[in-house]
Short mmCIF file of C-alpha atoms in Angstrom, two decimals:
data_model
loop_
_atom_site.label_atom_id
_atom_site.label_comp_id
_atom_site.label_asym_id
_atom_site.label_seq_id
_atom_site.Cartn_x
_atom_site.Cartn_y
_atom_site.Cartn_z
CA MET X 1 -73.60 -92.84 -7.93
CA SER X 2 -75.25 -89.60 -7.95
CA ASP X 3 -73.23 -88.24 -4.81
CA GLU X 4 -70.16 -89.02 -6.42
CA THR X 5 -68.33 -86.01 -7.85
CA ARG X 6 -66.45 -85.86 -10.86
CA ALA X 7 -62.98 -85.33 -8.54
CA ASP X 8 -63.88 -88.45 -6.90
CA ARG X 9 -64.26 -90.19 -10.22
CA LEU X 10 -60.89 -88.89 -11.31
CA ARG X 11 -59.19 -89.83 -8.17
CA ARG X 12 -60.72 -93.42 -8.58
CA ARG X 13 -59.25 -93.77 -12.22
CA ARG X 14 -56.21 -92.56 -11.70
CA ARG X 15 -55.72 -94.91 -8.59
CA ALA X 16 -56.54 -97.44 -10.95
CA GLN X 17 -54.15 -96.66 -13.44
CA ARG X 18 -51.43 -96.41 -10.68
CA ASP X 19 -52.26 -100.09 -9.49
CA GLN X 20 -52.25 -101.38 -13.23
CA GLN X 21 -48.50 -99.63 -13.62
CA ALA X 22 -47.36 -100.79 -10.51
CA GLU X 23 -48.57 -104.44 -11.87
CA GLN X 24 -47.06 -104.06 -15.18
CA SER X 25 -43.62 -103.23 -13.45
CA ASP X 26 -43.97 -105.94 -10.80
CA SER X 27 -44.38 -108.57 -13.71
CA SER X 28 -41.75 -107.03 -15.94
CA GLU X 29 -38.90 -106.24 -13.46
CA PRO X 30 -39.15 -108.36 -10.40
CA ASP X 31 -35.76 -107.66 -9.64
CA ASN X 32 -35.77 -104.43 -9.41
CA PRO X 33 -37.18 -103.29 -5.87
CA SER X 34 -37.07 -99.62 -6.39
CA GLU X 35 -39.68 -99.98 -8.71
CA THR X 36 -42.38 -101.00 -6.40
CA SER X 37 -41.89 -98.27 -3.63
CA GLY X 38 -42.29 -95.45 -6.28
CA PRO X 39 -45.24 -93.55 -6.78
CA ALA X 40 -47.73 -96.20 -6.88
CA SER X 41 -47.18 -97.84 -3.54
CA ALA X 42 -46.65 -94.21 -2.16
CA SER X 43 -50.23 -93.15 -2.72
CA THR X 44 -52.19 -95.98 -1.20
CA GLY X 45 -52.14 -94.28 2.15
CA SER X 46 -52.99 -90.88 1.04
CA GLU X 47 -54.36 -88.90 -2.11
CA SER X 48 -51.05 -87.13 -2.86
CA THR X 49 -49.51 -88.60 -6.23
CA ILE X 50 -46.24 -86.46 -5.65
CA PRO X 51 -43.47 -88.82 -4.59
CA SER X 52 -41.17 -87.40 -1.63
CA THR X 53 -37.97 -85.64 -2.56
CA ALA X 54 -35.83 -87.93 -1.09
CA GLN X 55 -37.45 -90.89 -3.19
CA LYS X 56 -37.07 -88.98 -5.85
CA THR X 57 -33.10 -88.50 -5.55
CA ASP X 58 -32.88 -92.29 -4.79
CA ASP X 59 -34.67 -93.34 -7.93
CA ALA X 60 -32.56 -90.50 -10.06
CA ALA X 61 -29.48 -92.13 -8.52
CA GLU X 62 -30.45 -95.70 -9.41
CA SER X 63 -31.70 -95.21 -13.08
CA PRO X 64 -30.14 -92.35 -15.04
CA THR X 65 -33.08 -92.69 -17.61
CA VAL X 66 -36.96 -91.56 -16.62
CA ASP X 67 -39.34 -94.32 -17.66
CA ASP X 68 -41.62 -92.62 -20.64
CA SER X 69 -44.51 -94.84 -19.86
CA ALA X 70 -44.69 -93.45 -16.31
CA SER X 71 -46.62 -89.89 -16.17
CA VAL X 72 -44.42 -86.81 -15.82
CA LYS X 73 -46.36 -85.70 -13.17
CA ALA X 74 -46.35 -88.77 -10.95
CA THR X 75 -42.62 -89.40 -10.96
CA ARG X 76 -41.56 -85.61 -11.06
CA VAL X 77 -42.03 -82.54 -8.69
CA GLY X 78 -44.24 -79.49 -9.60
CA THR X 79 -42.24 -76.44 -10.03
CA TYR X 80 -44.17 -72.94 -11.05
CA MET X 81 -42.13 -70.13 -12.14
CA TYR X 82 -43.31 -66.87 -12.95
CA LEU X 83 -41.34 -65.47 -16.19
CA PRO X 84 -41.08 -61.90 -18.05
CA GLU X 85 -43.51 -62.39 -20.79
CA ASP X 86 -40.55 -61.75 -23.58
CA GLN X 87 -38.47 -64.73 -21.92
CA ARG X 88 -41.62 -67.18 -21.76
CA SER X 89 -42.02 -66.44 -25.53
CA THR X 90 -38.67 -66.96 -26.23
CA LEU X 91 -38.50 -70.20 -24.26
CA ASP X 92 -41.79 -71.66 -26.24
CA PHE X 93 -39.90 -70.74 -29.49
CA ARG X 94 -36.81 -72.63 -28.51
CA TYR X 95 -38.95 -75.43 -27.46
CA LYS X 96 -40.29 -75.41 -31.04
CA GLU X 97 -37.08 -75.43 -32.66
CA LEU X 98 -35.20 -77.85 -30.54
CA ASN X 99 -38.03 -79.75 -30.88
CA LEU X 100 -38.42 -80.04 -34.52
CA ALA X 101 -34.22 -80.68 -34.65
CA TYR X 102 -34.84 -83.71 -32.10
CA GLU X 103 -37.62 -85.13 -34.00
CA ARG X 104 -35.69 -84.80 -37.40
CA ALA X 105 -32.44 -86.13 -35.68
CA VAL X 106 -33.96 -89.16 -33.21
CA GLY X 107 -37.76 -89.48 -35.06
CA ALA X 108 -39.47 -89.05 -31.33
CA GLU X 109 -40.98 -85.76 -30.09
CA LEU X 110 -39.13 -83.81 -27.71
CA GLU X 111 -41.68 -83.59 -24.34
CA LYS X 112 -41.76 -80.23 -23.26
CA ASN X 113 -42.24 -81.06 -19.13
CA ARG X 114 -40.58 -84.35 -19.36
CA HIS X 115 -37.44 -83.57 -21.32
CA PHE X 116 -36.97 -79.75 -22.61
CA TYR X 117 -37.97 -77.88 -18.86
CA PRO X 118 -35.12 -80.25 -17.45
CA LEU X 119 -32.87 -79.64 -20.33
CA VAL X 120 -33.18 -75.69 -19.60
CA VAL X 121 -32.97 -75.77 -16.19
CA GLN X 122 -29.53 -77.92 -16.30
CA ALA X 123 -28.01 -76.11 -18.81
CA GLY X 124 -28.93 -72.75 -16.62
CA LEU X 125 -27.45 -74.53 -13.69
CA GLU X 126 -24.16 -75.04 -15.48
CA ALA X 127 -24.02 -71.75 -16.71
CA LEU X 128 -24.06 -70.34 -13.31
CA ASP X 129 -20.99 -72.17 -12.03
CA GLY X 130 -18.52 -69.87 -10.63
CA VAL X 131 -20.60 -66.71 -10.92
CA ASP X 132 -19.99 -64.26 -8.40
CA GLY X 133 -22.72 -61.84 -6.82
CA GLU X 134 -21.86 -58.72 -9.26
CA GLU X 135 -22.32 -61.02 -12.28
CA ILE X 136 -25.75 -62.21 -10.94
CA ARG X 137 -26.62 -58.55 -10.33
CA GLU X 138 -25.97 -57.43 -13.89
CA ARG X 139 -27.71 -60.29 -15.47
CA LEU X 140 -30.83 -59.80 -12.93
CA LEU X 141 -31.06 -56.24 -14.37
CA GLN X 142 -31.80 -57.38 -18.04
CA PHE X 143 -34.83 -58.64 -16.50
CA GLU X 144 -35.83 -55.08 -15.17
#
């Protein structure tokens, strides 16, 4: 037992949690086969906990809402960005504002990784619809 590293213990604990979640989803929704083909069954052959992009697309098409009990890391693809400091500060401040408004209206917290970041990205993508190259160049000059 002393040869076991902390990483090994964490992997074993995460694997047990995934197995437990898979058992719970199997017993609660036996009619939905896409639940069993998710990250829990995909990770049995390897240590990777990130499902494939094709699998995510299929899951998103079948269910418009994400199961809030599942880990964001287990159900989404990690994307890392490098932002200018002032833009990162504005992003954090806007999250706090929107979280407060959402919490007052709905009574639940707006999770940053599960709710806020996808919301911001979607709004940005919609704002870029129909934008030509010159407009993109003008916008990019703001960050220089």
